[in-house]
Tab-separated table of C-alpha atoms in Angstrom:
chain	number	residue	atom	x	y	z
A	1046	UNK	CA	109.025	91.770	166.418
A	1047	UNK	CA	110.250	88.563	165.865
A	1048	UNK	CA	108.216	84.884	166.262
A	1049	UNK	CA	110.226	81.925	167.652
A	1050	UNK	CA	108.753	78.301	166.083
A	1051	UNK	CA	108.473	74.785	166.948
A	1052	UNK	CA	107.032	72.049	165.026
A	1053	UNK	CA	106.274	68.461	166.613
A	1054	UNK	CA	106.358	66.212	164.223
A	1055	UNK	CA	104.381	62.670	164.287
A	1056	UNK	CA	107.171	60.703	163.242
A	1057	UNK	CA	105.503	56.983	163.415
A	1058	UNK	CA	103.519	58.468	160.384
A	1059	UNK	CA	105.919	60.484	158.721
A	1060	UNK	CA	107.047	58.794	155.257
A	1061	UNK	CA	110.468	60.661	155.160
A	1062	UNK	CA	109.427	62.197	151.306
A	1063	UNK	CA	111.158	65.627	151.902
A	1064	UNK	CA	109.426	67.856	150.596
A	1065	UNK	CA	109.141	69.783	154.015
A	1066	UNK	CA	112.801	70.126	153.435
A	1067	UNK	CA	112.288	72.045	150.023
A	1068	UNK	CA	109.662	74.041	151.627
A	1069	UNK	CA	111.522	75.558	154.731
A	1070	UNK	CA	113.173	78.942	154.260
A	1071	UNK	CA	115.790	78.663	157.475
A	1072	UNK	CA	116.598	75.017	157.181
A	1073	UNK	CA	116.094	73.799	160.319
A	1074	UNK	CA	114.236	70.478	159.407
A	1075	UNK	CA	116.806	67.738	158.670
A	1076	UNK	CA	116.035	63.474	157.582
A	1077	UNK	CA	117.044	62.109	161.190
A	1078	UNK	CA	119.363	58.733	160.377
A	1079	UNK	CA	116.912	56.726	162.672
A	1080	UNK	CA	114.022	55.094	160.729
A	1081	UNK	CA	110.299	54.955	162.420
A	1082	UNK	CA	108.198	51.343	162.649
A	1083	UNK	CA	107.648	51.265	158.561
A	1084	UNK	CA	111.265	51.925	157.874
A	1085	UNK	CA	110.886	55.518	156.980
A	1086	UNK	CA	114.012	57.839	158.140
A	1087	UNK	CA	111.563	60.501	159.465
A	1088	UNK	CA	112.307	64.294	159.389
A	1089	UNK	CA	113.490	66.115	162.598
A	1090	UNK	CA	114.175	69.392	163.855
A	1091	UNK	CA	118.056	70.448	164.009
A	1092	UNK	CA	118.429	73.459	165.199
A	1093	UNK	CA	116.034	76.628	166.866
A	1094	UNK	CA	115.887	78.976	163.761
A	1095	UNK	CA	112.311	77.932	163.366
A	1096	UNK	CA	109.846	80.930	162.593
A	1097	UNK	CA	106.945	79.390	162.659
A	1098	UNK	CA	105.947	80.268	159.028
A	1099	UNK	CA	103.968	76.725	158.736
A	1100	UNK	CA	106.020	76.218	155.038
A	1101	UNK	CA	106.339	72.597	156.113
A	1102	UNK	CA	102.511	72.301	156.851
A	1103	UNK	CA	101.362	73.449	154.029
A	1104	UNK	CA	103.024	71.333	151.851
A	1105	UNK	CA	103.423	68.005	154.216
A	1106	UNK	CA	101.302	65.384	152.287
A	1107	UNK	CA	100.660	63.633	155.605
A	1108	UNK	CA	99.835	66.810	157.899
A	1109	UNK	CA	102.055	65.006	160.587
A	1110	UNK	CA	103.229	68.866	161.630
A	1111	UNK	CA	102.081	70.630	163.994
A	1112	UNK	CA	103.208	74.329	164.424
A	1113	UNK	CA	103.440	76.390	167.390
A	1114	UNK	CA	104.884	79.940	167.595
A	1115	UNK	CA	105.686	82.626	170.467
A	1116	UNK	CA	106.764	86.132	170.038
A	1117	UNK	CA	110.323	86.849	171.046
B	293	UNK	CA	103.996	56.991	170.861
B	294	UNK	CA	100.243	59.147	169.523
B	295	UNK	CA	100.062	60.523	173.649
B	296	UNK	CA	103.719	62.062	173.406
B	297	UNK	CA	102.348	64.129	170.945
B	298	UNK	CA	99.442	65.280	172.410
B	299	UNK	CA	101.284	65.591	176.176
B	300	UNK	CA	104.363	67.411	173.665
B	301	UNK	CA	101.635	69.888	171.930
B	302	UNK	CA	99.657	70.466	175.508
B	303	UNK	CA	103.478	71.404	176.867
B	304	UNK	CA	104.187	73.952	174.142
B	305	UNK	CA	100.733	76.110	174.562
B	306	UNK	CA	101.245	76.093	178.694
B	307	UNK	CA	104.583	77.594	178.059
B	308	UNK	CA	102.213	80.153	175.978
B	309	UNK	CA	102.974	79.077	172.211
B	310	UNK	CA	99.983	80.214	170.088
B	311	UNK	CA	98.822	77.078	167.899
B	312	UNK	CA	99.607	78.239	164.062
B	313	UNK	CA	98.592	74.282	162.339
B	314	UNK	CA	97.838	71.337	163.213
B	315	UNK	CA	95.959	68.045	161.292
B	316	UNK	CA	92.332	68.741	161.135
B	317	UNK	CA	90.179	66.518	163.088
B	318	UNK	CA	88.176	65.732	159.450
B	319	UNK	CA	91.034	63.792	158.556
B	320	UNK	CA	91.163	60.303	160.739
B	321	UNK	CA	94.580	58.996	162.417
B	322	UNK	CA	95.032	56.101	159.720
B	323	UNK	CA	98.182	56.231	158.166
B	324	UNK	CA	97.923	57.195	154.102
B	325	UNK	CA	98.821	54.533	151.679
B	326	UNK	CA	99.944	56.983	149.385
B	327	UNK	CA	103.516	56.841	148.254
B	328	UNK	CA	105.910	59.370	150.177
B	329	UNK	CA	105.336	62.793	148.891
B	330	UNK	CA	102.025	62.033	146.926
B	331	UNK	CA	99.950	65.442	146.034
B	332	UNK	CA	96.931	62.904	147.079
B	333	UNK	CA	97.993	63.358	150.657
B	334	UNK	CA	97.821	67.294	150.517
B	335	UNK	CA	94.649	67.678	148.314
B	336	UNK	CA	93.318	65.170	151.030
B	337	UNK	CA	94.050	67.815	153.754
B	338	UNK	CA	93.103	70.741	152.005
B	339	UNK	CA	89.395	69.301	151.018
B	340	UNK	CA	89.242	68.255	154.891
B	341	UNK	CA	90.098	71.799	156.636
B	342	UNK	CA	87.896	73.270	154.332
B	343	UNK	CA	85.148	71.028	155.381
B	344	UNK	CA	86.702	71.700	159.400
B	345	UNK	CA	86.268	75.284	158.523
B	346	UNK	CA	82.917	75.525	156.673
B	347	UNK	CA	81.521	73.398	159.415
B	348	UNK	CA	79.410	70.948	157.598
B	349	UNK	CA	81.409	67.859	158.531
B	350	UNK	CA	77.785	65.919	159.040
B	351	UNK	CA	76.396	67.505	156.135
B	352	UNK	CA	78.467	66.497	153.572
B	353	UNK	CA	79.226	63.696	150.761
B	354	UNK	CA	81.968	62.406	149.220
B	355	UNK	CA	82.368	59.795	146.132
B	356	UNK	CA	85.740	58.267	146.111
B	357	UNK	CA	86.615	56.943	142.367
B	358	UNK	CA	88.970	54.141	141.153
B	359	UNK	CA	92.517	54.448	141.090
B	360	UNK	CA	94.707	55.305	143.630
B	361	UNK	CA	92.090	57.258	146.053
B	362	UNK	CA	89.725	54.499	146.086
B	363	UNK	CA	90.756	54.308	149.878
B	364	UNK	CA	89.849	57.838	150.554
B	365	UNK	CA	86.995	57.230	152.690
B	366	UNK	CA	89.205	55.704	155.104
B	367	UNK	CA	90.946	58.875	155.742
B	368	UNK	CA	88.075	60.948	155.730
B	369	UNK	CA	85.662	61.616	158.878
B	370	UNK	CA	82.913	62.232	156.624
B	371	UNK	CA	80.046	59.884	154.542
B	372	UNK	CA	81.448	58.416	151.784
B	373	UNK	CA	80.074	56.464	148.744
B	374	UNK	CA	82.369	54.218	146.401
B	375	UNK	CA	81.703	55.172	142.731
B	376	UNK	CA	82.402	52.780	139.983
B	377	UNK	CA	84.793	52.992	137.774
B	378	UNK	CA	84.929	56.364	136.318
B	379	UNK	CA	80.805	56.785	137.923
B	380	UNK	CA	82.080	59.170	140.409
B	381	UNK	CA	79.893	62.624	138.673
B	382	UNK	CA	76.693	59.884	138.081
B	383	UNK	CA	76.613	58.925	141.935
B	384	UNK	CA	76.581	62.306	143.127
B	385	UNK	CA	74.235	63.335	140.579
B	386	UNK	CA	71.930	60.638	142.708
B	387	UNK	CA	73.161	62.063	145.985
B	388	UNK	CA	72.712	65.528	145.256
B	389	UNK	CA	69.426	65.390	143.380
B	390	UNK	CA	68.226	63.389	147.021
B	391	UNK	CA	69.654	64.759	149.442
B	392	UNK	CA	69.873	69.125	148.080
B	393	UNK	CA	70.925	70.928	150.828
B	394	UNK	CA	74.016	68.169	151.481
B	395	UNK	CA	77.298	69.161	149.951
B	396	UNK	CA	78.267	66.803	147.726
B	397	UNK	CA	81.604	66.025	146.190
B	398	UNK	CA	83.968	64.008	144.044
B	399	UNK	CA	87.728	63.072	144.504
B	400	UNK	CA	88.969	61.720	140.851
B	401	UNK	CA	92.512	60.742	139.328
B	402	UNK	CA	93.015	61.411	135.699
B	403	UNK	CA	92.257	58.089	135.378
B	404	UNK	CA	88.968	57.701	136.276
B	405	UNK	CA	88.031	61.309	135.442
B	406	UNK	CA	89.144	61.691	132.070
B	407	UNK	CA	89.381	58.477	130.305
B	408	UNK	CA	86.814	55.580	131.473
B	409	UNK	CA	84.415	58.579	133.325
B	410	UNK	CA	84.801	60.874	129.937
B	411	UNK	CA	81.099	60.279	129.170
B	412	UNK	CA	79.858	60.947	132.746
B	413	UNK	CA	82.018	63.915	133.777
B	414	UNK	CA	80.788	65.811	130.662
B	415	UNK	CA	77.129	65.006	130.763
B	416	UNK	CA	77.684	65.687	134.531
B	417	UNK	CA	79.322	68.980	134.136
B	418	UNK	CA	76.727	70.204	131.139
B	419	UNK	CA	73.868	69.477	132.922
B	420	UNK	CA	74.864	72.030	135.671
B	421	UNK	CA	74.940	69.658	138.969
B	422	UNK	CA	75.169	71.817	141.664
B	423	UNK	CA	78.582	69.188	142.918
B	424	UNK	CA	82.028	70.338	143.471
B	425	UNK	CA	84.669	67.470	141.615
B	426	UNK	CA	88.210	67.429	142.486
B	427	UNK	CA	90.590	66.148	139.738
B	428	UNK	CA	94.037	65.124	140.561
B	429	UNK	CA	95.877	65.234	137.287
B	430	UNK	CA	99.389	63.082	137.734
B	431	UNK	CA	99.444	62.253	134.128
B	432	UNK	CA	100.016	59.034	134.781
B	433	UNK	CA	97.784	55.563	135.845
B	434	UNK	CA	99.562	55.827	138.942
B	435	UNK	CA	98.092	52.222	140.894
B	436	UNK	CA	98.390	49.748	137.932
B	437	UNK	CA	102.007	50.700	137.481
B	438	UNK	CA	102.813	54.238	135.882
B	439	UNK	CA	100.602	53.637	132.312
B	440	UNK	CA	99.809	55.686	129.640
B	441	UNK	CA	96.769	57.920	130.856
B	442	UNK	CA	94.984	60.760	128.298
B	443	UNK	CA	96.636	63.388	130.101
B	444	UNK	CA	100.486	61.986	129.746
B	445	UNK	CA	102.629	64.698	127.824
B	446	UNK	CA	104.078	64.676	124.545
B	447	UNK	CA	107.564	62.622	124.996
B	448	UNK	CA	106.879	61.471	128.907
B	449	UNK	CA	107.733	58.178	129.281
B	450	UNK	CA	105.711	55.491	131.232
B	451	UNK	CA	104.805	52.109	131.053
B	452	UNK	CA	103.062	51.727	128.048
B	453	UNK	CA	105.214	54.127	126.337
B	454	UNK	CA	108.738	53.394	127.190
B	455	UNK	CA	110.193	55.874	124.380
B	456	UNK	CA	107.699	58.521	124.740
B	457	UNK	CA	104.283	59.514	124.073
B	458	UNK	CA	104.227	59.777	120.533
B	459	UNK	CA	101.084	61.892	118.725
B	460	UNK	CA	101.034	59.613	115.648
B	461	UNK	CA	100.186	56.471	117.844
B	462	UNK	CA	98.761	57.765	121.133
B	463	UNK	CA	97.233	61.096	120.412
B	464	UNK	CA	97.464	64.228	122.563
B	465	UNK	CA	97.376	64.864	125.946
B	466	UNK	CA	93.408	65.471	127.229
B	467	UNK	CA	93.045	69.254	128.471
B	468	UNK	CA	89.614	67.952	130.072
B	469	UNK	CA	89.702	71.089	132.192
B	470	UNK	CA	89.610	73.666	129.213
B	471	UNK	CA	87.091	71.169	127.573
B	472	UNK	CA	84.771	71.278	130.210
B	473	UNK	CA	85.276	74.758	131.127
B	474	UNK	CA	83.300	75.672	127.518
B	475	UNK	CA	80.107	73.894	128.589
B	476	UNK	CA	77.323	76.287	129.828
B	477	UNK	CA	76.763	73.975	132.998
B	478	UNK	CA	80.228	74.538	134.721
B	479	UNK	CA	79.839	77.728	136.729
B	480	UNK	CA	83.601	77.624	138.294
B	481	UNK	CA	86.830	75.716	137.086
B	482	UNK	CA	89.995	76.386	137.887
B	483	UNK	CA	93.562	74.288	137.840
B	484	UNK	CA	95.782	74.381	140.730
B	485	UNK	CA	99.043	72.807	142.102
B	486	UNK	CA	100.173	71.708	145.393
B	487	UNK	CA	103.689	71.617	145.405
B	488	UNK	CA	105.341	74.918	147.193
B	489	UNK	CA	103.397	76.646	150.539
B	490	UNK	CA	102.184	78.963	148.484
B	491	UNK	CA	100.499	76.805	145.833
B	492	UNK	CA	98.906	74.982	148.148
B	493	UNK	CA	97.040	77.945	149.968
B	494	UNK	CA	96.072	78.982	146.573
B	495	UNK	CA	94.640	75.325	145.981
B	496	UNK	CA	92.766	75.516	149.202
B	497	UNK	CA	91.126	78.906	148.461
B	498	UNK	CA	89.823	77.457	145.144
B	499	UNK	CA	88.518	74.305	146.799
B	500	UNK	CA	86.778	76.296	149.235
B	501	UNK	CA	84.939	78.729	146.661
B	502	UNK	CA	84.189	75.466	144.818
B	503	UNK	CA	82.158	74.432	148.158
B	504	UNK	CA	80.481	77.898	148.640
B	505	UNK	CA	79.497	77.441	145.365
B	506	UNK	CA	76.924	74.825	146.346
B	507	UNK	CA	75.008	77.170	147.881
B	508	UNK	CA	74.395	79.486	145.049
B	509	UNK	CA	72.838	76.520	142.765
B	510	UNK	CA	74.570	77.742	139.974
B	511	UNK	CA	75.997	75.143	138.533
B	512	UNK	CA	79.131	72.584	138.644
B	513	UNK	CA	82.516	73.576	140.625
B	514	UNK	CA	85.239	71.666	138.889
B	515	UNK	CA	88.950	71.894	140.356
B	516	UNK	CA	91.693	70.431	139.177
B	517	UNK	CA	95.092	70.047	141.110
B	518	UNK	CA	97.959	69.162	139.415
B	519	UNK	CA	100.000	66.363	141.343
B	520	UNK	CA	103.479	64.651	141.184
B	521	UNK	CA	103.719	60.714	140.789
B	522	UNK	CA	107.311	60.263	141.670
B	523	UNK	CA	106.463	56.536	141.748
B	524	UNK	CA	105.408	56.741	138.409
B	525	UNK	CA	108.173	59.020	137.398
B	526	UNK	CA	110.581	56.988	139.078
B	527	UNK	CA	111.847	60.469	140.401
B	528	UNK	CA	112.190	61.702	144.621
B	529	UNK	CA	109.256	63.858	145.656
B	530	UNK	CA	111.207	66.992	145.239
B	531	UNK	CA	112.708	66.345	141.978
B	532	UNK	CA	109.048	65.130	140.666
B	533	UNK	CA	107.969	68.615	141.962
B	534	UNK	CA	110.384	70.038	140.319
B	535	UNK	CA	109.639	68.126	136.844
B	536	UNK	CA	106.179	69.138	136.675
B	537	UNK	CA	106.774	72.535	137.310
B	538	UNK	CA	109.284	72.748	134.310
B	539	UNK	CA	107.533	70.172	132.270
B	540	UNK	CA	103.516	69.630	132.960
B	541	UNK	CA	102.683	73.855	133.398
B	542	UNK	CA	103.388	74.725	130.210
B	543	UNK	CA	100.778	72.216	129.171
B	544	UNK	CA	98.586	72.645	132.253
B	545	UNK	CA	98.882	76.172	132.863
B	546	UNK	CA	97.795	76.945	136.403
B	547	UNK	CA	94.741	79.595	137.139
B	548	UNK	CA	91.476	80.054	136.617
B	549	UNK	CA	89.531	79.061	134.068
B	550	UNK	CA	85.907	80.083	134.654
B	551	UNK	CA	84.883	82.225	137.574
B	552	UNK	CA	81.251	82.728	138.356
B	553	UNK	CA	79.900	81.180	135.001
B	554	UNK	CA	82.485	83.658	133.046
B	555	UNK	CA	85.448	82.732	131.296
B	556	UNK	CA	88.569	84.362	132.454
B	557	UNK	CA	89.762	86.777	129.617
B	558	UNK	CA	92.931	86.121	128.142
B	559	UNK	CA	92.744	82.170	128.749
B	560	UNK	CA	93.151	80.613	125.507
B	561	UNK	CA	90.865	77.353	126.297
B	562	UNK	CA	91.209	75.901	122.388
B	563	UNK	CA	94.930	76.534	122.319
B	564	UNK	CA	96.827	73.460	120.894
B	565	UNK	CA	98.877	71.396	123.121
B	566	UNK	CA	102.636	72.572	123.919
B	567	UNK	CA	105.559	70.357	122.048
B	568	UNK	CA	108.084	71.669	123.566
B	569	UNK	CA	111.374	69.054	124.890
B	570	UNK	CA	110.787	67.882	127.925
B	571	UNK	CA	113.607	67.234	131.045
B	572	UNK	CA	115.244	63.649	131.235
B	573	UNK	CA	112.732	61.698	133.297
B	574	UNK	CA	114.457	58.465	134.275
């Protein structure tokens, strides 16, 4: 049984720091090139590997993502 | 742009997504002035779900200290009270002694905490207040500008010491956590980090038995989290994580100290402090 993610991610307050980066075991969050109203380059999904696991939650200093899962 | 979200989230659980997290409502919508990738941030969310999830968001009190938190009442959905200066364990010995069945806690840098609040968090912490403090150790004054603070290593670098602490001129670095974990009036203390997932859901267990503890009357709760400042360290977030793995556990080792008015066997609390190299820093 497998769990198929997706985050939404708040990017007007995300400060582009990374660390959700770090934290995510299948990669899928990237830095997008665009920047957000403070001139941040906020963090973006890139591709549907997301589990759901909440990694970049946890550690997101901001708690701008939200997680959602659904079993697959 | 704040209604995409919401119409986004509202879309995902129609097409039957199960909610796994999502920003407590105990934390407000104002954007955090903390630099990108600041442990503040996270400690800030992990004190606020476990106030969501104990349910005593009207029944509780923070004191916000001096340094870079001083703002934290703006984030919080909570009562607040603005210590001064390193006052933080004085005012909510006032607010607990009036008000005893309110939960009452402190948020404190290493800063405020452990150099100009010395006096206070000791007398605080002996006399058995039945308050929960949170201590964010960066090692670092991290608002004025990245100065020398008690708790800066052996050899870190900073403001004030541009080549390196050095313990013939500035001493060594202030364990306050160990120090205060001797006194009978402390009845839990532990030392946490928040940098990986897992850290951080051991952080937020501790800070949650810290708030149960209020209800026993035991005594103080006293955890410390250990934080980057990768302003201060003129590092990136995830190489400051890095560095204080490598370079601020092995003086800070993380775990608990005291549980349940004990102290944890085989923690050394008068050990001296680590000399050991530490990793280029700028």
């Amino acid at each position: 049984m497998a769990f198929k993610g997706q985050i939404v991610i708040d990017t007007e307050r995300c400060k582009g720091c990374a660390v959700c980066l770090a934290a995510c075991p299948v990669q899928c969050i990237a830095l997008s090139k665009n920047v957000n109203g403070k001139g941040y380059n906020y963090t973006e999904t890139v591709n549907d590997k997301c589990i759901g696991c909440a990694s970049c939650a946890m550690v997101c200093p901001d708690g701008v993502i939200s997680v959602y899962k659904i079993k697959c | 742009m704040n209604q995409d979200i919401e119409a986004r989230k509202q879309e995902l659980l129609n097409q039957g997504y199960t909610e796994v997290y999502t920003k407590t409502k105990v934390l407000t919508d104002a954007v955090m002035h903390y630099c990108p990738g600041c442990g503040h941030g996270t400690t800030h969310r992990l004190v606020a779900e476990v106030i969501d999830e104990m349910g005593i968001q009207d029944n509780v009190v923070g004191v916000s200290p001096v340094g870079c938190s001083v703002l934290a009442y703006n984030y919080f959905d909570i009562d607040f009270q603005e210590a001064a200066h390193g006052r933080a364990p004085a005012l909510a010995t006032a607010v607990k002694r009036l008000n005893p069945d309110t939960f009452v806690f402190t948020y404190q840098g290493d800063g405020d905490l452990a150099a100009i609040g010395t006096a206070e968090t000791i007398h605080a912490c002996n006399r058995g207040e039945n308050i929960t403090m949170i201590f964010v150790n960066n090692g670092i004054y991290g608002m004025t500008g990245g100065q020398m603070a008690p708790t800066t290593l052996i050899g870190m670098k900073s403001a004030t010491t541009p080549y390196g602490r050095r313990v013939d001129i500035n001493g060594y670095p202030l364990r306050i956590t160990e120090l205060i974990s001797t006194l009978p009036g402390t009845y839990y203390v532990t030392r946490q980090s928040v940098q990986t997932p897992a850290a951080v859901r051991k952080a937020k267990a501790a800070i949650r038995k810290a708030f149960e503890n209020q209800k026993l009357k035991k005594g103080l709760s006293f955890v410390e989290i250990l934080s980057n400042c990768n302003s201060g360290w003129k590092m990136t977030p995830v190489q400051a994580n890095k560095w204080m793995e490598d370079n601020m556990m092995p003086n800070y080792p993380v775990g608990d100290i005291k549980v349940d008015g004990k102290l944890v066997e085989n923690v050394d609390v008068a050990r001296l402090a680590v000399d050991h190299p530490l990793s280029v820093m700028q």
